[in-house]
Amino acid sequence: MKRYALGLDYGTNSCRSLIVDLADGRELTGAVFTYPSGEAGVLSNPHDPNCARQHPQDYLDGLATVTDAIRQARDVEPGFDPADIVGIGVDTTGSTPMPVDADGTPLAMKPEFHDDLDAMAWLWKDHTSHAEASEIRQQAADLRPHYLDQSGGTYSPEWFWSKVLHCRRAAPRVFEHAYSFVECCDWIPAVLAGDTTPDRLARGVCAAGHKAMYSADWGGLPDAEFLEKLDPALAELRPRLYDRAATSDRPAGRLSAAWAEQLGLQPGIAIAVGAIDAHMGAVGAGITEGTLVKILGTSSCDMMVQPTDGEITDIPGVCGIVDGSILPDCYGIEAGQPAVGDLFLWFVKHLVPDRYGATLDEKFAALADAAYAQKPGEHGLLALDWNNGNRSILADARLTGLIVGQSLHTEAHEIYRALIEATAFGALTIIEHMEEHGVRVREIVNCGGLATKNPLLMQIYADVTGRPMKVSRSEQTCALGAAVFGAVAAGAFPNVARAQAAMCGIREHVFEPDTDARKVYDELYDLYRRLHGAFGTTSSPGTLHRVMKALVHLRERQRGEYCA
Amino acid sequence: MKRYALGLDYGTNSCRSLIVDLADGRELTGAVFTYPSGEAGVLSNPHDPNCARQHPQDYLDGLATVTDAIRQARDVEPGFDPADIVGIGVDTTGSTPMPVDADGTPLAMKPEFHDDLDAMAWLWKDHTSHAEASEIRQQAADLRPHYLDQSGGTYSPEWFWSKVLHCRRAAPRVFEHAYSFVECCDWIPAVLAGDTTPDRLARGVCAAGHKAMYSADWGGLPDAEFLEKLDPALAELRPRLYDRAATSDRPAGRLSAAWAEQLGLQPGIAIAVGAIDAHMGAVGAGITEGTLVKILGTSSCDMMVQPTDGEITDIPGVCGIVDGSILPDCYGIEAGQPAVGDLFLWFVKHLVPDRYGATLDEKFAALADAAYAQKPGEHGLLALDWNNGNRSILADARLTGLIVGQSLHTEAHEIYRALIEATAFGALTIIEHMEEHGVRVREIVNCGGLATKNPLLMQIYADVTGRPMKVSRSEQTCALGAAVFGAVAAGAFPNVARAQAAMCGIREHVFEPDTDARKVYDELYDLYRRLHGAFGTTSSPGTLHRVMKALVHLRERQRGEYCA
């Protein structure tokens, strides 16, 4: 008998349903739904560029992709029976919390908060909570330094407590009416299970640990005294949040009869505990101890796991290390680069003349062709990939880009190649940093749009790191990872590793490092590290860190912008 | 009675004749002739991108501009009589030497050397003599260090002896048939005087001192022993060159009857000793003690004078300090930046998308409009203007460009502004360096294409330096300077200063520094100096000089190019 799992992946602009064969990981169909609200699902405030919200109704409407996927599956596989879908997994962006009432209904869906941006889901990339993030980071550093252990010593405006505290201050009416706050990845499984009551719904350890300072080690969320000091209202909210969080191999609940009927699925099938997209993506790419999964899109997420029964030291400058956030019984380690695809897109949009092509796609293709024809080092250029700051290993969002080596003959495709190389040097820096802290990288599996669509980048990554670059077989590793958890939560496999062995794989073509190119890149990497130290740290002799920082301060002062 | 002087200006791609009223410097007419040979006068070798030559016949054909200018003058000024032209001055590019026979006829004009590139004039920007320049520099540093005093401690492939030695080695047949070698600026006056015999023709101290290691202090050109050591043939050539050189207030000769008839001028009028264009341009812009003349074109030439009866110390890293090369009885001081207009042209050609405009002119205009709207520092960027190396004060042609501070929102017009600012910081560095070495800058007069056509650049220069930027009234300061010398050589004025007072002037509009902008630029200049030290010198702590150099070496190695 055939058995399938359903993966639901909620992204920034769209969501998708993927039906996967448990026998071999074959992806039957994938249906996509672009959110109708705002600009591709993102609601913005014309008076505040930092604001990014989503309407939860879009998430519910997106469940129509399940019936679409079933319909398509019947077309491609005669005899397909949706009753053979045994479990559902859900991943979403995060931290994307929303204020809900005592029934778990988002305030945004209640008439009295209709059109109130502060009652919506606060999308991961909402940056309105700058000041609160600084305050929380500072107070934690002073009073509870261990609260920052899981997040590389920092606390981001993008994370749970920053957003909740900002809501309390900037939108007190919304805060007062909120019984609780629920992450998107926890809310969707609860909806499907037919019970969104905040006190009962399962919270995933992934969002809790990486975004809300949750740890079983200190009994859950930050203690009441700590929260009280930030704002008494947070301490008052604390009991209406949660004190336990679960891994995604566990069921969050069972599919309700109502949703089963609406979606055309069997009632009672397992719904796994939700998690953040990159973490489930790592599982879909086949993560295991020693495997670095690089999710290469607008930014990069570099995911690893390390068994909790082994040794793990603190890894400074790595965004997150959370027990169970990727695989059960493993620490989930998350590092990354805040601009990869975004860096290339910036360059091609703003600095490439039209003789390379009329559209962005044409320009990218022509740049790649021309860059491919060059030997490493031939352009004489070296760049720092910090246009959007450096997440790992410097953990400094306020660094900037740099390019050196230009002559009067330097052309756009040479700079394009130098920018790809810069992201590769940044990637190697993370790998070396992980290994220096005891996390061995034995294999690298890449996934995401750049991994499948940019062979020049993959080859350069192989040449720069001196390691083979494998590419995940799936183009939807997040949804696939969700399906893996759906299957495990349903008991179709005894554990995640067995499910991965059956359902995940890599492509036949592996990008192997070229020995000659490697030698040149070794020289260039030495130079990159010199610049990295000089501009990124204050400890190198003759540091130029102050120069980069002074430029950012000056820019903000002259623009009249927020100044940290 | 009206009196006029004629200025003849021989550039890289064209030459022009300017008729100037001695009473007030009014420029009656200017006639231009684009050289017909090669690509706008430049003859290149498809097998060697370093080769740049000119055919001397183009220079003779260019004298037709004199009759054109006279014809036009009659149109604009009824009653104009060419008999009222009292003197002629000539400036040309340099060092642009040509091999000549015993009559001073260029070998290029003899049938047996027809089509031989090595028998042509070796244009200033010919770079075939790399190896010879290194050899000469090294030998001078070892044996006659004072020979390098006039040229900031270096010797360029663009200069006289590098070219002559390379001719000897690479084109021995041409060298053997050459009775002598004559600079273009010395040859044209001799032609007009009807006697090009090398042993008799007047050599200008400007080209001799700046390009051929000539100084009256050591009895003329480098001594025979020194030349012998480079190549015995150079020592053998030495007596057929010259041992005295003259300033341009002196007549090189009198207009011959034949040329007078052909050009429609009076026979016997004075022809001034020739000089290099930038030096005569400085005179046309009104140079005097304390005035910095900036000639702003593809590159910048920064010219100053200092009386020979005062103190002058060595100014390290300044290209040339030669007695009499600009004004008689003054040291002529030449510094500069090797890419100014060229830097902007590179950027706009290679890195500006077409939404700024379809043509280069449209792009420049749109970039300037958008950049003008920005406050200093608002773009958060800082650049080093070294895409073509740094002439002053680092005297290192093998440095490269740098830009730092890019975000994911940085736009082309912001980089354009940052590049203009970088050249301004480079200009300020030169000014401060001059003043530190005792050469006071009391006034700055700008001329050249950028000075008259780029008000954004002029304003930024004023704001960055904190000094008013004056602009020369004439758009043809080189030809005007030549006319000034023509008038002085003819005895129409007792000295150059009196001629300048009558004939030269500045425009009414002066770009005044803005106090607020100045303050921001003071901060940015501090940061620029940090980068300047770190990347341009080996002496700053934690220098990154090695990074920049290593990139250049790697580029050349990977391209299989010449490696110094």
PDB file of C-alpha atoms in Angstrom, chain A residues 338-339 342-343 346-356 363 374-382 386-388 399-412 414-415 519-520 523-524 526-528 530-531 534-535 541-548 550-552 554-560, chain B residues 338-339 342-343 346-356 363 374-382 386-388 399-412 414-415 519-520 523-524 526-528 530-531 534-535 541-548 550-552 554-560:
ATOM      1  CA  PRO A 338      22.408  37.976   5.881  1.00  0.00           C
ATOM      2  CA  ALA A 339      22.859  38.717   2.172  1.00  0.00           C
ATOM      3  CA  ASP A 342      20.188  39.742  -2.044  1.00  0.00           C
ATOM      4  CA  LEU A 343      23.763  40.889  -2.587  1.00  0.00           C
ATOM      5  CA  TRP A 346      21.364  44.553  -5.363  1.00  0.00           C
ATOM      6  CA  PHE A 347      24.345  44.641  -7.699  1.00  0.00           C
ATOM      7  CA  VAL A 348      22.453  43.585 -10.801  1.00  0.00           C
ATOM      8  CA  LYS A 349      19.559  45.951 -10.115  1.00  0.00           C
ATOM      9  CA  HIS A 350      21.655  49.000  -9.346  1.00  0.00           C
ATOM     10  CA  LEU A 351      25.022  48.675 -11.047  1.00  0.00           C
ATOM     11  CA  VAL A 352      24.809  46.640 -14.242  1.00  0.00           C
ATOM     12  CA  PRO A 353      24.335  48.403 -17.568  1.00  0.00           C
ATOM     13  CA  ASP A 354      21.722  47.158 -20.008  1.00  0.00           C
ATOM     14  CA  ARG A 355      24.214  45.876 -22.538  1.00  0.00           C
ATOM     15  CA  TYR A 356      24.308  42.729 -20.370  1.00  0.00           C
ATOM     16  CA  LYS A 363      21.632  40.267 -16.998  1.00  0.00           C
ATOM     17  CA  GLN A 374      37.580  34.126 -15.961  1.00  0.00           C
ATOM     18  CA  LYS A 375      40.315  32.493 -13.964  1.00  0.00           C
ATOM     19  CA  PRO A 376      40.310  32.954 -10.174  1.00  0.00           C
ATOM     20  CA  GLY A 377      42.142  36.143  -9.261  1.00  0.00           C
ATOM     21  CA  GLU A 378      42.175  37.394 -12.831  1.00  0.00           C
ATOM     22  CA  HIS A 379      39.908  40.335 -12.004  1.00  0.00           C
ATOM     23  CA  GLY A 380      42.233  41.523  -9.228  1.00  0.00           C
ATOM     24  CA  LEU A 381      39.249  42.216  -6.970  1.00  0.00           C
ATOM     25  CA  LEU A 382      38.362  41.303  -3.414  1.00  0.00           C
ATOM     26  CA  TRP A 386      28.652  42.693   4.406  1.00  0.00           C
ATOM     27  CA  ASN A 387      26.187  44.929   2.561  1.00  0.00           C
ATOM     28  CA  ASN A 388      23.503  43.703   4.984  1.00  0.00           C
ATOM     29  CA  LEU A 399      28.751  46.425   9.033  1.00  0.00           C
ATOM     30  CA  THR A 400      28.858  47.351   5.345  1.00  0.00           C
ATOM     31  CA  GLY A 401      30.218  46.153   2.028  1.00  0.00           C
ATOM     32  CA  LEU A 402      33.674  46.795   0.609  1.00  0.00           C
ATOM     33  CA  ILE A 403      35.359  46.190  -2.707  1.00  0.00           C
ATOM     34  CA  VAL A 404      39.014  46.734  -3.498  1.00  0.00           C
ATOM     35  CA  GLY A 405      41.232  46.226  -6.546  1.00  0.00           C
ATOM     36  CA  GLN A 406      39.345  48.200  -9.212  1.00  0.00           C
ATOM     37  CA  SER A 407      41.251  49.519 -12.226  1.00  0.00           C
ATOM     38  CA  LEU A 408      39.944  51.659 -15.067  1.00  0.00           C
ATOM     39  CA  HIS A 409      39.150  48.449 -16.941  1.00  0.00           C
ATOM     40  CA  THR A 410      37.148  46.611 -14.272  1.00  0.00           C
ATOM     41  CA  GLU A 411      33.857  45.397 -15.689  1.00  0.00           C
ATOM     42  CA  ALA A 412      30.519  44.500 -14.117  1.00  0.00           C
ATOM     43  CA  GLU A 414      34.216  40.846 -12.758  1.00  0.00           C
ATOM     44  CA  ILE A 415      32.585  42.536  -9.778  1.00  0.00           C
ATOM     45  CA  LYS A 519      45.437  27.198  -4.643  1.00  0.00           C
ATOM     46  CA  VAL A 520      44.616  30.666  -5.905  1.00  0.00           C
ATOM     47  CA  GLU A 523      45.861  33.092  -1.361  1.00  0.00           C
ATOM     48  CA  LEU A 524      42.745  35.205  -1.810  1.00  0.00           C
ATOM     49  CA  ASP A 526      44.275  34.916   3.327  1.00  0.00           C
ATOM     50  CA  LEU A 527      43.737  38.424   1.983  1.00  0.00           C
ATOM     51  CA  TYR A 528      40.006  38.227   2.749  1.00  0.00           C
ATOM     52  CA  ARG A 530      43.076  40.326   6.577  1.00  0.00           C
ATOM     53  CA  LEU A 531      40.224  42.600   5.517  1.00  0.00           C
ATOM     54  CA  ALA A 534      40.774  44.853   9.929  1.00  0.00           C
ATOM     55  CA  PHE A 535      37.226  46.028   9.231  1.00  0.00           C
ATOM     56  CA  PRO A 541      46.450  45.847  14.861  1.00  0.00           C
ATOM     57  CA  GLY A 542      45.612  49.068  13.018  1.00  0.00           C
ATOM     58  CA  THR A 543      41.932  48.152  12.860  1.00  0.00           C
ATOM     59  CA  LEU A 544      39.793  50.015  10.365  1.00  0.00           C
ATOM     60  CA  HIS A 545      36.620  48.941  12.162  1.00  0.00           C
ATOM     61  CA  ARG A 546      36.145  52.520  13.298  1.00  0.00           C
ATOM     62  CA  VAL A 547      36.187  53.737   9.684  1.00  0.00           C
ATOM     63  CA  MET A 548      33.327  51.433   8.705  1.00  0.00           C
ATOM     64  CA  ALA A 550      31.890  55.994  11.472  1.00  0.00           C
ATOM     65  CA  LEU A 551      30.498  55.889   7.936  1.00  0.00           C
ATOM     66  CA  VAL A 552      27.318  54.177   9.128  1.00  0.00           C
ATOM     67  CA  LEU A 554      27.450  59.571   9.595  1.00  0.00           C
ATOM     68  CA  ARG A 555      24.957  58.179   7.095  1.00  0.00           C
ATOM     69  CA  GLU A 556      22.279  57.852   9.755  1.00  0.00           C
ATOM     70  CA  ARG A 557      22.990  61.270  11.204  1.00  0.00           C
ATOM     71  CA  GLN A 558      22.794  62.922   7.799  1.00  0.00           C
ATOM     72  CA  ARG A 559      19.601  61.079   6.925  1.00  0.00           C
ATOM     73  CA  GLY A 560      18.096  61.801  10.331  1.00  0.00           C
TER      74      GLY A 560
ATOM     75  CA  PRO B 338      46.243  59.898 -12.708  1.00  0.00           C
ATOM     76  CA  ALA B 339      42.479  59.404 -12.977  1.00  0.00           C
ATOM     77  CA  ASP B 342      38.783  58.849 -16.412  1.00  0.00           C
ATOM     78  CA  LEU B 343      37.536  57.525 -13.078  1.00  0.00           C
ATOM     79  CA  TRP B 346      35.017  54.226 -16.181  1.00  0.00           C
ATOM     80  CA  PHE B 347      32.190  54.124 -13.686  1.00  0.00           C
ATOM     81  CA  VAL B 348      29.539  55.494 -16.001  1.00  0.00           C
ATOM     82  CA  LYS B 349      30.600  53.272 -18.894  1.00  0.00           C
ATOM     83  CA  HIS B 350      30.803  50.046 -16.911  1.00  0.00           C
ATOM     84  CA  LEU B 351      28.546  50.300 -13.874  1.00  0.00           C
ATOM     85  CA  VAL B 352      25.574  52.569 -14.509  1.00  0.00           C
ATOM     86  CA  PRO B 353      22.277  51.086 -15.676  1.00  0.00           C
ATOM     87  CA  ASP B 354      20.449  52.638 -18.581  1.00  0.00           C
ATOM     88  CA  ARG B 355      17.574  53.961 -16.504  1.00  0.00           C
ATOM     89  CA  TYR B 356      19.871  56.917 -15.811  1.00  0.00           C
ATOM     90  CA  LYS B 363      23.797  59.305 -17.661  1.00  0.00           C
ATOM     91  CA  GLN B 374      22.297  64.368  -1.391  1.00  0.00           C
ATOM     92  CA  LYS B 375      23.866  65.700   1.769  1.00  0.00           C
ATOM     93  CA  PRO B 376      27.564  64.965   2.393  1.00  0.00           C
ATOM     94  CA  GLY B 377      27.946  61.622   4.122  1.00  0.00           C
ATOM     95  CA  GLU B 378      24.347  60.622   3.452  1.00  0.00           C
ATOM     96  CA  HIS B 379      25.395  57.775   1.161  1.00  0.00           C
ATOM     97  CA  GLY B 380      27.630  56.251   3.841  1.00  0.00           C
ATOM     98  CA  LEU B 381      30.349  55.588   1.264  1.00  0.00           C
ATOM     99  CA  LEU B 382      34.064  56.289   1.070  1.00  0.00           C
ATOM    100  CA  TRP B 386      43.399  54.944  -7.173  1.00  0.00           C
ATOM    101  CA  ASN B 387      41.898  52.992 -10.091  1.00  0.00           C
ATOM    102  CA  ASN B 388      44.835  54.220 -12.197  1.00  0.00           C
ATOM    103  CA  LEU B 399      47.698  50.878  -6.539  1.00  0.00           C
ATOM    104  CA  THR B 400      44.018  50.216  -7.151  1.00  0.00           C
ATOM    105  CA  GLY B 401      40.586  51.572  -6.307  1.00  0.00           C
ATOM    106  CA  LEU B 402      38.528  50.826  -3.211  1.00  0.00           C
ATOM    107  CA  ILE B 403      35.002  51.568  -2.081  1.00  0.00           C
ATOM    108  CA  VAL B 404      33.534  50.863   1.333  1.00  0.00           C
ATOM    109  CA  GLY B 405      30.175  51.431   2.996  1.00  0.00           C
ATOM    110  CA  GLN B 406      27.777  49.792   0.543  1.00  0.00           C
ATOM    111  CA  SER B 407      24.395  48.584   1.789  1.00  0.00           C
ATOM    112  CA  LEU B 408      21.722  46.715  -0.156  1.00  0.00           C
ATOM    113  CA  HIS B 409      20.226  50.112  -1.041  1.00  0.00           C
ATOM    114  CA  THR B 410      23.315  51.862  -2.406  1.00  0.00           C
ATOM    115  CA  GLU B 411      22.588  53.380  -5.797  1.00  0.00           C
ATOM    116  CA  ALA B 412      24.775  54.357  -8.736  1.00  0.00           C
ATOM    117  CA  GLU B 414      25.663  57.674  -4.606  1.00  0.00           C
ATOM    118  CA  ILE B 415      28.790  55.884  -5.800  1.00  0.00           C
ATOM    119  CA  LYS B 519      32.392  69.971   8.831  1.00  0.00           C
ATOM    120  CA  VAL B 520      31.089  66.663   7.543  1.00  0.00           C
ATOM    121  CA  GLU B 523      35.193  63.859   9.390  1.00  0.00           C
ATOM    122  CA  LEU B 524      35.192  61.972   6.104  1.00  0.00           C
ATOM    123  CA  ASP B 526      39.978  61.809   8.528  1.00  0.00           C
ATOM    124  CA  LEU B 527      38.546  58.440   7.502  1.00  0.00           C
ATOM    125  CA  TYR B 528      39.991  58.803   4.001  1.00  0.00           C
ATOM    126  CA  ARG B 530      43.078  56.248   7.536  1.00  0.00           C
ATOM    127  CA  LEU B 531      42.401  54.247   4.386  1.00  0.00           C
ATOM    128  CA  ALA B 534      46.515  51.650   5.542  1.00  0.00           C
ATOM    129  CA  PHE B 535      46.395  50.744   1.844  1.00  0.00           C
ATOM    130  CA  PRO B 541      50.266  49.968  11.893  1.00  0.00           C
ATOM    131  CA  GLY B 542      48.413  46.936  10.534  1.00  0.00           C
ATOM    132  CA  THR B 543      48.986  48.079   6.972  1.00  0.00           C
ATOM    133  CA  LEU B 544      46.807  46.532   4.285  1.00  0.00           C
ATOM    134  CA  HIS B 545      49.209  47.665   1.570  1.00  0.00           C
ATOM    135  CA  ARG B 546      50.197  44.050   1.042  1.00  0.00           C
ATOM    136  CA  VAL B 547      46.569  43.104   0.371  1.00  0.00           C
ATOM    137  CA  MET B 548      46.268  45.625  -2.441  1.00  0.00           C
ATOM    138  CA  ALA B 550      48.970  40.968  -3.692  1.00  0.00           C
ATOM    139  CA  LEU B 551      45.753  41.411  -5.671  1.00  0.00           C
ATOM    140  CA  VAL B 552      47.614  43.212  -8.458  1.00  0.00           C
ATOM    141  CA  LEU B 554      47.726  37.793  -8.636  1.00  0.00           C
ATOM    142  CA  ARG B 555      45.797  39.502 -11.417  1.00  0.00           C
ATOM    143  CA  GLU B 556      48.920  39.797 -13.551  1.00  0.00           C
ATOM    144  CA  ARG B 557      50.017  36.255 -12.830  1.00  0.00           C
ATOM    145  CA  GLN B 558      46.604  34.864 -13.742  1.00  0.00           C
ATOM    146  CA  ARG B 559      46.452  36.953 -16.905  1.00  0.00           C
ATOM    147  CA  GLY B 560      50.007  36.073 -17.849  1.00  0.00           C
TER     148      GLY B 560
END
